[in-house]
Coordinates of C-alpha atoms in Angstrom, one line a residue:
M108 CA 1.1 10.9 114.7
N109 CA 0.8 7.6 116.5
A110 CA 3.5 6.0 118.7
S111 CA 4.9 3.8 115.9
A112 CA 5.4 6.9 113.7
W113 CA 7.2 8.8 116.6
T114 CA 9.4 5.8 117.2
L115 CA 10.4 5.6 113.5
L116 CA 11.2 9.3 113.5
V117 CA 13.3 9.1 116.7
V118 CA 15.2 6.0 115.5
F119 CA 15.8 7.6 112.1
L120 CA 17.3 10.8 113.6
G121 CA 19.4 8.8 116.1
L122 CA 20.9 6.6 113.5
L123 CA 21.5 9.6 111.3
L124 CA 23.5 11.3 114.0
I125 CA 25.6 8.2 114.6
L126 CA 26.4 8.0 110.9
A127 CA 27.1 11.7 110.4
W128 CA 29.7 12.2 113.1
P129 CA 32.5 10.0 111.7
L130 CA 31.6 10.9 108.1
A131 CA 32.0 14.6 109.1
R132 CA 35.5 14.1 110.3
W133 CA 36.5 12.5 107.0
M134 CA 34.8 15.3 104.9
A135 CA 36.6 18.0 107.0
A136 CA 39.9 16.2 106.2
L137 CA 39.0 16.2 102.5
C138 CA 38.1 19.9 102.6
E139 CA 41.4 20.8 104.3
G140 CA 43.5 18.5 102.2
R141 CA 44.5 16.4 105.1
M142 CA 44.6 13.0 103.4
P143 CA 47.0 10.0 104.0
R144 CA 50.1 9.9 101.9
W145 CA 49.0 6.8 100.0
I146 CA 46.0 8.7 98.6
A147 CA 48.4 11.4 97.3
R148 CA 50.5 8.8 95.6
I149 CA 47.4 7.4 93.9
E150 CA 46.2 10.8 92.8
A151 CA 49.6 12.1 91.5
P152 CA 49.6 10.3 88.1
L153 CA 46.0 11.3 87.5
Y154 CA 46.8 15.0 88.0
R155 CA 49.9 14.7 85.9
L156 CA 47.9 13.1 83.1
A157 CA 45.3 15.9 83.3
G158 CA 47.9 18.7 83.6
V159 CA 46.4 19.8 87.0
E160 CA 48.4 21.2 89.9
P161 CA 46.1 20.2 92.9
H162 CA 47.8 22.6 95.3
A163 CA 47.2 25.6 93.1
S164 CA 44.2 27.4 94.6
M165 CA 41.7 29.1 92.3
G166 CA 39.9 32.4 92.5
W167 CA 36.2 32.1 92.6
M168 CA 35.7 33.0 88.9
T169 CA 38.1 30.4 87.7
Y170 CA 36.6 27.8 90.0
A171 CA 33.1 28.6 88.7
L172 CA 34.1 28.5 85.1
A173 CA 35.8 25.1 85.7
L174 CA 32.6 23.7 87.2
L175 CA 30.4 25.2 84.4
A176 CA 32.6 23.7 81.7
F177 CA 32.8 20.4 83.4
N178 CA 29.1 20.0 83.8
A179 CA 28.3 21.3 80.3
L180 CA 30.5 18.6 78.8
G181 CA 28.8 16.1 81.0
A182 CA 25.4 17.2 79.8
L183 CA 26.5 16.9 76.2
A184 CA 27.8 13.3 76.8
V185 CA 24.6 12.2 78.4
Y186 CA 22.6 13.7 75.5
G187 CA 24.8 12.0 72.9
L188 CA 24.6 8.6 74.6
Q189 CA 20.8 8.7 74.7
R190 CA 20.5 9.7 71.0
L191 CA 22.9 6.9 69.9
Q192 CA 21.9 4.1 72.3
A193 CA 20.2 2.1 69.5
L194 CA 23.6 1.8 67.8
L195 CA 25.6 1.0 71.0
P196 CA 26.0 -2.3 72.9
L197 CA 24.4 -3.5 76.2
N198 CA 20.9 -3.0 74.8
P199 CA 19.3 -6.4 75.2
A200 CA 15.8 -5.1 74.8
G201 CA 16.7 -3.3 71.5
L202 CA 15.5 0.0 72.7
P203 CA 15.5 2.9 70.2
A204 CA 17.1 6.2 70.5
V205 CA 15.6 8.6 73.0
S206 CA 13.7 11.5 71.4
G207 CA 15.5 14.8 71.2
D208 CA 13.4 16.8 73.7
S209 CA 13.4 14.0 76.2
A210 CA 17.2 13.5 75.8
F211 CA 17.7 17.3 76.3
N212 CA 15.6 17.3 79.5
T213 CA 17.3 14.2 80.9
A214 CA 20.8 15.5 80.1
L215 CA 20.3 18.8 81.8
S216 CA 18.4 17.1 84.7
F217 CA 21.2 14.6 85.5
A218 CA 23.9 17.2 85.1
T219 CA 22.3 19.4 87.7
N220 CA 21.6 16.7 90.3
T221 CA 17.8 17.1 89.6
N222 CA 17.2 13.7 87.9
W223 CA 13.7 14.6 86.8
Q224 CA 12.4 11.7 84.7
G225 CA 9.6 12.1 82.1
Y226 CA 10.2 8.6 80.9
A227 CA 10.1 5.0 82.2
G228 CA 13.7 3.8 82.6
E229 CA 13.1 0.1 82.0
S230 CA 11.4 0.8 78.6
T231 CA 13.5 3.8 77.5
M232 CA 17.2 3.5 78.6
S233 CA 19.6 0.7 77.6
Y234 CA 22.0 -0.8 80.2
L235 CA 24.8 1.3 78.7
T236 CA 22.9 4.5 78.9
Q237 CA 21.8 3.8 82.5
M238 CA 25.4 3.1 83.5
L239 CA 27.7 5.2 81.4
A240 CA 25.4 8.2 81.1
L241 CA 23.1 8.4 84.1
T242 CA 25.1 6.6 86.9
V243 CA 28.3 8.3 86.1
Q244 CA 26.6 11.7 86.0
N245 CA 25.1 10.9 89.4
F246 CA 28.6 10.8 90.8
L247 CA 29.8 14.0 89.0
S248 CA 26.8 16.2 89.8
A249 CA 26.9 15.1 93.5
A250 CA 30.7 15.9 93.6
T251 CA 30.0 19.3 92.1
G252 CA 27.5 20.3 94.8
I253 CA 29.9 19.3 97.6
A254 CA 32.7 21.1 95.9
V255 CA 30.8 24.4 96.0
A256 CA 30.0 23.8 99.7
F257 CA 33.7 23.2 100.3
A258 CA 34.6 26.4 98.5
L259 CA 32.2 28.4 100.7
I260 CA 33.5 26.8 103.9
R261 CA 37.0 27.7 102.9
G262 CA 35.8 31.3 102.3
F263 CA 34.7 31.5 105.9
A264 CA 37.7 29.7 107.3
A265 CA 40.3 31.8 105.3
R266 CA 42.2 34.4 107.3
G267 CA 42.2 36.9 104.4
E268 CA 44.8 37.8 101.8
A269 CA 46.6 41.1 102.2
G270 CA 46.2 43.4 99.2
R271 CA 43.4 41.4 97.5
R272 CA 40.4 42.5 99.5
S273 CA 39.3 45.1 97.0
A274 CA 39.5 42.5 94.2
R275 CA 36.9 40.2 95.9
F276 CA 38.9 37.4 94.3
G277 CA 40.0 35.3 97.2
A278 CA 41.3 31.8 96.5
I279 CA 38.8 29.0 97.5
G280 CA 40.6 25.8 96.5
N281 CA 41.1 23.8 93.3
A282 CA 38.0 22.6 91.5
W283 CA 39.7 19.7 89.7
A284 CA 41.3 18.4 93.0
D285 CA 37.9 18.8 94.8
L286 CA 36.0 16.9 92.1
T287 CA 38.6 14.1 92.0
R288 CA 38.8 13.6 95.8
L289 CA 35.1 13.8 96.4
T290 CA 34.5 11.2 93.7
L291 CA 37.3 8.8 94.5
W292 CA 37.5 9.0 98.3
L293 CA 33.9 9.8 99.4
L294 CA 31.2 8.9 96.9
L295 CA 32.8 5.8 95.3
P296 CA 33.6 3.9 98.6
L297 CA 30.3 4.7 100.2
S298 CA 28.4 3.7 97.1
F299 CA 30.3 0.5 96.8
V300 CA 29.5 -0.6 100.3
L301 CA 25.8 0.5 100.0
A302 CA 25.4 -1.3 96.7
I303 CA 26.7 -4.6 98.3
V304 CA 24.2 -4.2 101.1
F305 CA 21.4 -3.6 98.7
V306 CA 22.4 -6.7 96.7
S307 CA 22.4 -8.8 99.9
Q308 CA 18.8 -7.6 100.5
G309 CA 17.6 -8.5 97.0
T310 CA 18.2 -5.5 94.8
I311 CA 19.2 -6.9 91.4
Q312 CA 22.5 -6.4 89.8
N313 CA 23.1 -8.1 86.4
F314 CA 23.4 -7.8 82.7
D315 CA 20.9 -10.4 81.8
G316 CA 18.3 -10.0 79.1
Y317 CA 14.7 -9.2 80.2
K318 CA 13.1 -12.3 81.6
T319 CA 9.7 -13.8 80.8
V320 CA 8.3 -15.4 83.9
T321 CA 5.1 -17.2 85.0
T322 CA 2.9 -15.0 87.2
V323 CA 1.4 -16.1 90.5
E324 CA -2.1 -15.0 89.5
A325 CA -3.2 -16.1 86.0
T326 CA -5.6 -14.0 83.9
V327 CA -8.6 -16.1 82.8
Y328 CA -10.3 -15.3 79.5
Q329 CA -12.5 -17.0 76.8
E330 CA -10.6 -18.0 73.6
P331 CA -12.6 -18.8 70.4
Q332 CA -12.0 -22.3 69.0
N333 CA -11.3 -22.8 65.3
G334 CA -12.1 -25.8 63.1
P335 CA -9.7 -27.6 60.8
D336 CA -10.3 -25.0 58.1
G337 CA -9.3 -22.2 60.5
Q338 CA -12.8 -20.8 60.8
P339 CA -14.4 -20.2 64.2
L340 CA -16.6 -23.1 65.4
K341 CA -20.2 -22.4 66.3
D342 CA -22.7 -24.4 68.3
A343 CA -26.3 -25.3 67.1
A344 CA -27.6 -21.9 68.1
G345 CA -24.9 -20.2 66.0
N346 CA -22.9 -18.9 68.9
P347 CA -19.1 -19.1 68.8
V348 CA -17.6 -22.0 70.6
T349 CA -15.0 -20.9 73.2
Q350 CA -12.7 -22.5 75.7
E351 CA -11.3 -21.2 78.9
A352 CA -7.7 -20.0 78.6
T353 CA -5.1 -18.3 80.8
T354 CA -2.1 -16.0 80.3
Q355 CA 0.5 -16.6 82.9
T356 CA 3.6 -14.8 81.7
Q357 CA 5.1 -11.3 82.4
T358 CA 8.3 -9.7 81.1
L359 CA 10.5 -8.5 84.0
P360 CA 13.3 -6.0 83.2
M361 CA 16.8 -6.7 84.5
G362 CA 20.0 -4.7 84.7
P363 CA 22.7 -3.2 86.9
V364 CA 20.3 -1.7 89.4
A365 CA 22.1 -1.8 92.8
S366 CA 25.1 0.2 91.5
Q367 CA 22.9 3.0 90.3
E368 CA 20.6 2.8 93.3
A369 CA 23.5 3.4 95.8
I370 CA 24.7 6.7 94.2
K371 CA 21.2 7.7 93.3
I372 CA 20.5 7.8 97.1
L373 CA 23.9 8.9 98.5
G374 CA 24.2 11.7 96.0
T375 CA 20.6 12.9 96.5
N376 CA 20.1 12.4 92.8
G377 CA 16.9 10.4 92.9
G378 CA 16.6 9.2 89.4
G379 CA 15.1 5.6 89.5
Y380 CA 16.3 2.7 87.3
F381 CA 12.6 1.8 87.0
N382 CA 9.6 4.0 86.5
A383 CA 8.3 3.2 89.9
N384 CA 11.5 4.4 91.4
S385 CA 12.2 3.3 95.0
A386 CA 8.7 1.8 95.2
H387 CA 9.9 -1.0 92.8
P388 CA 10.9 -4.1 94.7
F389 CA 14.0 -4.6 92.5
E390 CA 15.2 -1.2 93.8
N391 CA 13.9 -1.2 97.3
P392 CA 13.1 -4.8 98.3
T393 CA 12.8 -4.7 102.2
A394 CA 12.0 -2.5 105.1
L395 CA 15.8 -2.4 105.9
T396 CA 16.7 -1.1 102.5
N397 CA 14.0 1.5 102.8
L398 CA 15.5 2.7 106.1
L399 CA 19.0 2.7 104.7
Q400 CA 17.8 4.7 101.7
M401 CA 16.4 7.4 103.9
L402 CA 19.5 7.5 106.1
A403 CA 21.8 7.6 103.0
I404 CA 19.8 10.6 101.6
F405 CA 20.5 12.7 104.7
S406 CA 23.9 11.3 105.7
I407 CA 26.2 13.5 103.6
P408 CA 24.1 16.7 104.0
A409 CA 24.1 16.2 107.8
A410 CA 27.8 15.4 107.9
L411 CA 28.6 18.5 105.9
C412 CA 27.0 20.7 108.6
L413 CA 29.3 19.1 111.3
A414 CA 32.3 19.3 108.9
F415 CA 31.6 23.0 108.4
G416 CA 31.9 23.6 112.2
Q417 CA 35.2 21.6 112.3
V418 CA 36.8 23.5 109.4
V419 CA 35.9 27.0 110.6
G420 CA 37.3 26.2 114.1
D421 CA 34.0 26.2 116.0
R422 CA 32.0 23.0 116.1
R423 CA 29.0 24.8 117.7
Q424 CA 28.5 26.6 114.4
G425 CA 27.9 23.3 112.6
W426 CA 25.5 22.1 115.4
A427 CA 23.5 25.4 115.1
I428 CA 23.0 24.9 111.3
L429 CA 22.1 21.2 111.8
G430 CA 19.7 22.1 114.6
A431 CA 17.8 24.6 112.5
M432 CA 17.5 22.0 109.7
T433 CA 16.3 19.3 112.1
A434 CA 13.7 21.5 113.7
I435 CA 12.1 22.4 110.4
F436 CA 12.3 18.8 109.2
V437 CA 10.6 17.4 112.3
V438 CA 7.7 19.9 112.0
G439 CA 7.3 18.8 108.4
V440 CA 7.2 15.1 109.3
V441 CA 4.7 15.7 112.0
V442 CA 2.3 17.6 109.8
A443 CA 2.6 15.3 106.8
T444 CA 2.3 12.0 108.8
G445 CA -0.6 13.4 110.8
A446 CA -2.4 14.4 107.6
E447 CA -1.9 11.0 106.0
Q448 CA -3.0 9.1 109.1
A449 CA -6.1 11.3 109.3
G450 CA -7.2 10.0 106.0
N451 CA -9.8 11.2 103.5
P452 CA -13.1 12.2 105.0
L453 CA -15.0 11.5 101.7
L454 CA -14.2 7.8 102.0
A455 CA -16.1 7.5 105.3
A456 CA -19.4 7.9 103.3
L457 CA -18.3 4.9 101.2
G458 CA -18.0 2.7 104.3
V459 CA -14.2 3.0 104.7
D460 CA -12.9 3.2 108.2
P461 CA -11.7 6.8 108.6
T462 CA -9.2 5.8 111.2
A463 CA -7.4 3.6 108.7
G464 CA -5.6 6.7 107.1
N465 CA -4.9 7.6 103.5
W466 CA -3.5 4.4 101.9
E467 CA -4.0 5.6 98.3
G468 CA -0.7 5.5 96.3
K469 CA 1.2 3.8 99.2
D470 CA 3.0 0.5 99.3
L471 CA 1.6 -2.0 101.9
R472 CA 5.2 -3.1 102.6
F473 CA 6.1 0.3 104.1
G474 CA 2.9 1.7 105.5
I475 CA 1.7 5.2 106.0
A476 CA 4.3 6.4 108.6
A477 CA 7.3 5.3 106.6
S478 CA 5.8 6.6 103.3
A479 CA 5.1 10.0 104.8
L480 CA 8.6 10.1 106.4
F481 CA 10.2 9.2 103.0
A482 CA 8.2 11.8 101.2
V483 CA 9.4 14.5 103.6
V484 CA 13.0 13.2 103.5
T485 CA 13.2 13.2 99.7
T486 CA 11.7 16.6 99.3
A487 CA 13.7 18.2 102.1
A488 CA 16.8 16.8 100.5
S489 CA 17.4 17.5 96.8
C490 CA 16.4 13.9 96.0
G491 CA 13.7 12.7 93.6
A492 CA 13.5 9.1 95.0
V493 CA 9.9 8.2 96.0
I494 CA 8.2 5.1 97.6
A495 CA 4.7 6.6 97.4
M496 CA 2.7 8.4 94.8
H497 CA 2.9 12.1 95.9
D498 CA -0.1 12.8 93.6
S499 CA -2.2 10.7 96.1
L500 CA -1.1 12.5 99.2
T501 CA -3.7 14.4 101.1
P502 CA -3.7 18.2 100.4
M503 CA -1.7 18.9 103.6
G504 CA 0.7 16.1 102.9
G505 CA 1.3 17.5 99.4
L506 CA 1.7 21.0 100.9
V507 CA 4.5 19.8 103.1
T508 CA 6.4 18.3 100.2
L509 CA 6.0 21.5 98.2
V510 CA 7.1 23.7 101.2
M511 CA 10.2 21.5 101.8
M512 CA 11.4 22.2 98.3
Q513 CA 10.2 25.9 98.1
L514 CA 12.3 26.7 101.2
G515 CA 15.2 26.4 98.8
E516 CA 16.2 22.8 99.5
V517 CA 18.0 23.9 102.7
V518 CA 16.4 21.5 105.2
F519 CA 19.4 19.1 104.9
G520 CA 19.0 19.7 101.2
G521 CA 21.1 18.1 98.4
V522 CA 24.7 17.1 98.9
G523 CA 26.5 20.4 99.2
S524 CA 23.6 22.5 98.0
G525 CA 21.7 22.1 101.3
L526 CA 24.6 23.5 103.4
Y527 CA 25.5 26.4 101.1
G528 CA 21.9 27.3 100.7
M529 CA 21.4 27.4 104.5
L530 CA 24.6 29.4 104.9
V531 CA 23.1 32.0 102.5
F532 CA 20.1 32.3 104.8
A533 CA 22.5 32.4 107.8
I534 CA 24.3 35.4 106.3
L535 CA 20.9 37.0 105.6
A536 CA 19.8 36.4 109.2
V537 CA 23.0 38.1 110.5
F538 CA 22.4 41.0 108.2
I539 CA 18.8 41.4 109.5
A540 CA 20.0 41.2 113.1
G541 CA 22.6 43.9 112.3
L542 CA 19.9 46.2 111.0
M543 CA 18.0 45.7 114.2
I544 CA 20.9 46.8 116.5
G545 CA 22.5 49.3 114.1
R546 CA 25.8 47.3 113.8
T547 CA 27.7 46.2 110.7
P548 CA 26.8 42.5 110.4
E549 CA 29.5 39.8 110.9
Y550 CA 29.3 36.0 110.5
L551 CA 32.2 33.9 111.7
G552 CA 34.4 37.0 111.8
K553 CA 33.7 38.1 108.3
K554 CA 32.1 41.4 107.7
I555 CA 29.0 41.2 105.5
E556 CA 28.8 44.2 103.2
V557 CA 26.8 45.5 100.2
Y558 CA 28.6 43.3 97.7
E559 CA 27.7 40.1 99.6
M560 CA 24.1 41.1 100.1
K561 CA 23.6 41.7 96.4
L562 CA 24.8 38.2 95.7
I563 CA 22.6 36.9 98.5
A564 CA 19.6 38.5 96.9
I565 CA 20.4 36.9 93.5
A566 CA 20.8 33.5 95.1
I567 CA 17.6 33.7 97.0
L568 CA 15.4 35.1 94.2
V569 CA 16.5 32.9 91.3
T570 CA 14.4 29.8 92.1
P571 CA 11.1 31.6 93.1
I572 CA 11.3 33.5 89.8
L573 CA 11.8 30.3 87.8
V574 CA 9.0 28.4 89.7
L575 CA 6.4 31.1 89.6
L576 CA 7.1 32.3 86.1
G577 CA 7.2 28.8 84.8
T578 CA 4.0 27.8 86.5
A579 CA 2.3 31.0 85.2
V580 CA 3.3 30.2 81.6
A581 CA 2.3 26.6 81.9
V582 CA -1.2 27.3 83.1
S583 CA -1.6 30.0 80.5
V584 CA -0.9 28.0 77.4
E585 CA -2.7 25.0 76.0
A586 CA 0.5 22.9 75.8
G587 CA 0.9 23.3 79.6
R588 CA -2.7 22.6 80.5
A589 CA -2.9 19.5 78.2
G590 CA -0.8 17.5 80.7
I591 CA -3.1 18.0 83.7
A592 CA -4.7 14.8 84.8
N593 CA -6.9 16.3 87.6
P594 CA -8.4 19.7 86.6
G595 CA -8.9 22.3 89.3
A596 CA -6.9 23.1 92.4
H597 CA -5.1 19.7 92.3
G598 CA -4.1 20.2 88.7
F599 CA -2.6 23.5 89.6
S600 CA -0.7 21.8 92.4
E601 CA 0.7 19.3 89.8
I602 CA 2.1 22.1 87.7
L603 CA 3.4 24.1 90.6
Y604 CA 5.1 20.9 92.0
A605 CA 6.7 20.2 88.6
F606 CA 8.4 23.6 88.4
T607 CA 9.2 23.7 92.1
S608 CA 10.9 20.3 91.8
A609 CA 12.8 21.3 88.6
A610 CA 14.0 24.7 89.7
N611 CA 15.1 23.5 93.1
N612 CA 16.9 20.5 91.6
N613 CA 14.7 18.0 93.4
G614 CA 13.4 15.7 90.7
S615 CA 10.4 14.2 92.4
A616 CA 7.0 14.5 90.8
F617 CA 3.3 14.5 91.8
A618 CA 3.1 12.1 88.8
G619 CA -0.3 13.2 87.8
L620 CA 1.1 15.5 85.2
S621 CA 1.9 14.2 81.7
A622 CA 5.3 16.0 81.4
N623 CA 7.0 14.0 78.7
T624 CA 6.1 16.5 76.0
P625 CA 8.3 19.0 74.1
F626 CA 6.8 21.8 76.1
Y627 CA 7.5 20.4 79.5
N628 CA 10.8 18.8 78.6
T629 CA 12.1 22.1 77.3
M630 CA 10.7 24.3 80.1
L631 CA 11.7 22.1 82.9
G632 CA 15.1 21.4 81.4
V633 CA 15.9 25.1 81.3
A634 CA 14.6 25.5 84.9
T635 CA 16.9 22.7 86.2
W636 CA 20.0 24.3 84.6
L637 CA 19.3 27.9 85.8
G638 CA 18.1 26.7 89.2
R639 CA 21.4 25.0 89.7
F640 CA 24.0 27.3 88.3
A641 CA 22.4 30.7 88.7
V642 CA 22.6 29.9 92.4
M643 CA 25.9 28.2 92.4
V644 CA 27.8 31.1 90.7
P645 CA 26.7 33.8 93.2
V646 CA 27.6 31.4 96.1
L647 CA 31.1 31.0 94.7
A648 CA 31.4 34.7 94.3
I649 CA 30.4 35.1 98.0
A650 CA 33.1 32.5 98.9
G651 CA 35.7 34.4 97.0
A652 CA 34.7 37.7 98.7
L653 CA 34.8 36.2 102.1
A654 CA 38.1 34.4 101.5
A655 CA 39.7 37.8 100.7
K656 CA 38.6 39.4 104.0
Q657 CA 40.5 39.4 107.3
R658 CA 38.7 37.6 110.1
L659 CA 37.7 40.1 112.8
P660 CA 38.1 39.3 116.5
V661 CA 35.0 38.5 118.6
T662 CA 33.9 41.4 120.8
A663 CA 31.2 42.1 123.3
G664 CA 29.0 43.4 120.5
T665 CA 29.4 40.4 118.2
L666 CA 26.2 38.4 117.6
P667 CA 26.7 34.8 118.8
T668 CA 25.8 32.5 115.9
H669 CA 25.9 29.2 117.7
G670 CA 23.2 29.4 120.4
P671 CA 19.4 28.8 120.5
L672 CA 18.6 32.5 119.8
F673 CA 20.5 32.4 116.4
V674 CA 18.8 29.0 115.6
V675 CA 15.4 30.6 116.1
L676 CA 16.5 33.7 114.0
L677 CA 17.7 31.4 111.2
I678 CA 14.6 29.3 111.2
G679 CA 12.5 32.5 111.1
T680 CA 14.5 33.9 108.2
V681 CA 14.2 30.7 106.2
L682 CA 10.4 30.5 106.7
L683 CA 9.8 34.2 106.2
V684 CA 12.1 34.9 103.2
G685 CA 12.2 31.4 101.7
L686 CA 8.4 30.7 101.8
L687 CA 6.7 34.2 101.5
N688 CA 7.1 34.3 97.7
Y689 CA 5.0 31.1 97.3
V690 CA 2.1 31.8 99.7
P691 CA -0.3 33.0 96.9
A692 CA 0.5 30.0 94.7
L693 CA 0.1 27.6 97.6
A694 CA -3.3 29.2 98.4
L695 CA -4.5 28.4 94.9
G696 CA -3.3 24.8 95.1
P697 CA -3.1 22.6 98.2
I698 CA -4.6 25.1 100.7
V699 CA -7.9 25.6 98.8
E700 CA -8.0 21.8 98.0
H701 CA -7.7 21.1 101.8
L702 CA -10.5 23.5 102.5
M703 CA -12.7 21.9 99.9
L704 CA -12.0 18.4 101.2
W705 CA -12.7 19.2 104.8
K706 CA -15.5 21.7 104.3

């Protein structure tokens, strides 16, 4: 990494910390229900209309069923709007209904905060579908992830309920109140402000029809001339008579982009309004908007770590979690940026300066350092936004993006899912430490027993099973291999990346894989749903079990979980347990490709 890349990384992390601290205080207040009275007066009629008692705390099973039902209805609504969009208003381009398999994939993808897109938004989705289906679901899926994180935080903070410990059914909050408050008082205000900033920088926001404009560079071609009878004219030699002509127009899609862009980034959703996603100048017009997008992706996940420390009564716990995330992230950025700045050795034989770096698939507006940083940010978080073609990254650059997702999206991760995923690893780290010293493991005063460890095992193993099994099936059948654009090790990486992205609810793509087929739309759609809720439900069960337990006092034998030693232990657990499942698959893809490139 050169000096400018280091400067960009330091500035990014410094600004992130400045933004996360005040945001964490507000999120802790939302988690504990400490809102101003005027908010309660606004919420009251909404709860009465819905028949909800916001102060009635739910057991984990009721909480989980509420979230499952809520998101299932959201997926059905998104599917229906896509299938009926040809009959609905706000469709100036007259776009037809989305095909059944693509609508199925998109509905599950947006309901699970994955936002995988096998389509080009500007030529597939109407304005109404983009707003009422996709943008609304961006808010709801993000609120769902944060709600689960809140439930787990409350499980740790609870003092225990007498007589209910054996039931493992501790109360963890009210799902409907959490979804309402997170949407109204966190995601909406932040998105509104960010959308205004984006518009001020040039991100479009309108309901105009698509515009036909004159291009700067004209295409010159030879056009045959016809005579009065309409027949082609010929010269004396019998050759057609032509004249020079130019085409100087291009159709530019319009639409309500800034409003979707804001929640796409803040909610770590990642689904772009345009096919080029955040590389499109209508979505990401300036270097300032690019920096703001990266900061927005990490702001809520970082703030949640600090809010966790505040709610459990020990701010050091939040700093320890944030420190572990940051350490892994910095290593990923250093490796990816270094690999992209090292370039492609094969280009040197073609006369290309090897010190120029790997510019393939990158936007000249942002450069190599910002492109590499964005790639690591978007894959470390559960966000599919991209400003560079990941298919064009060097093998080591592509390896970093894969690893960031395969760790379980816990390096900051998605809104909510990053924190509760890292807390799952923290519990596992405490359990491993307990085995080393022969002591019953405890985390934040809660004893970790057999029941919790079974749930931890389920939560950790779900995504590797989905990724590796899905990849194995795809490379074994013709329907899966048909989508590969680059046969060999890189083609395998494309498929591995697709299932890694889907099962970990990331949504970014290598983009070299033709995935808008019935096979991939179905397989990846199922992977997104199971990757989200087959992890979420065990986490809520853990929250319920912890909430029902009494907090134990700290003794001389209690493992400190806020110091450097625990941070190292946590990082080791994440790398060892989270990544070990994928080493053989990575060896077949980006690792062997790197060895072939640099042989």
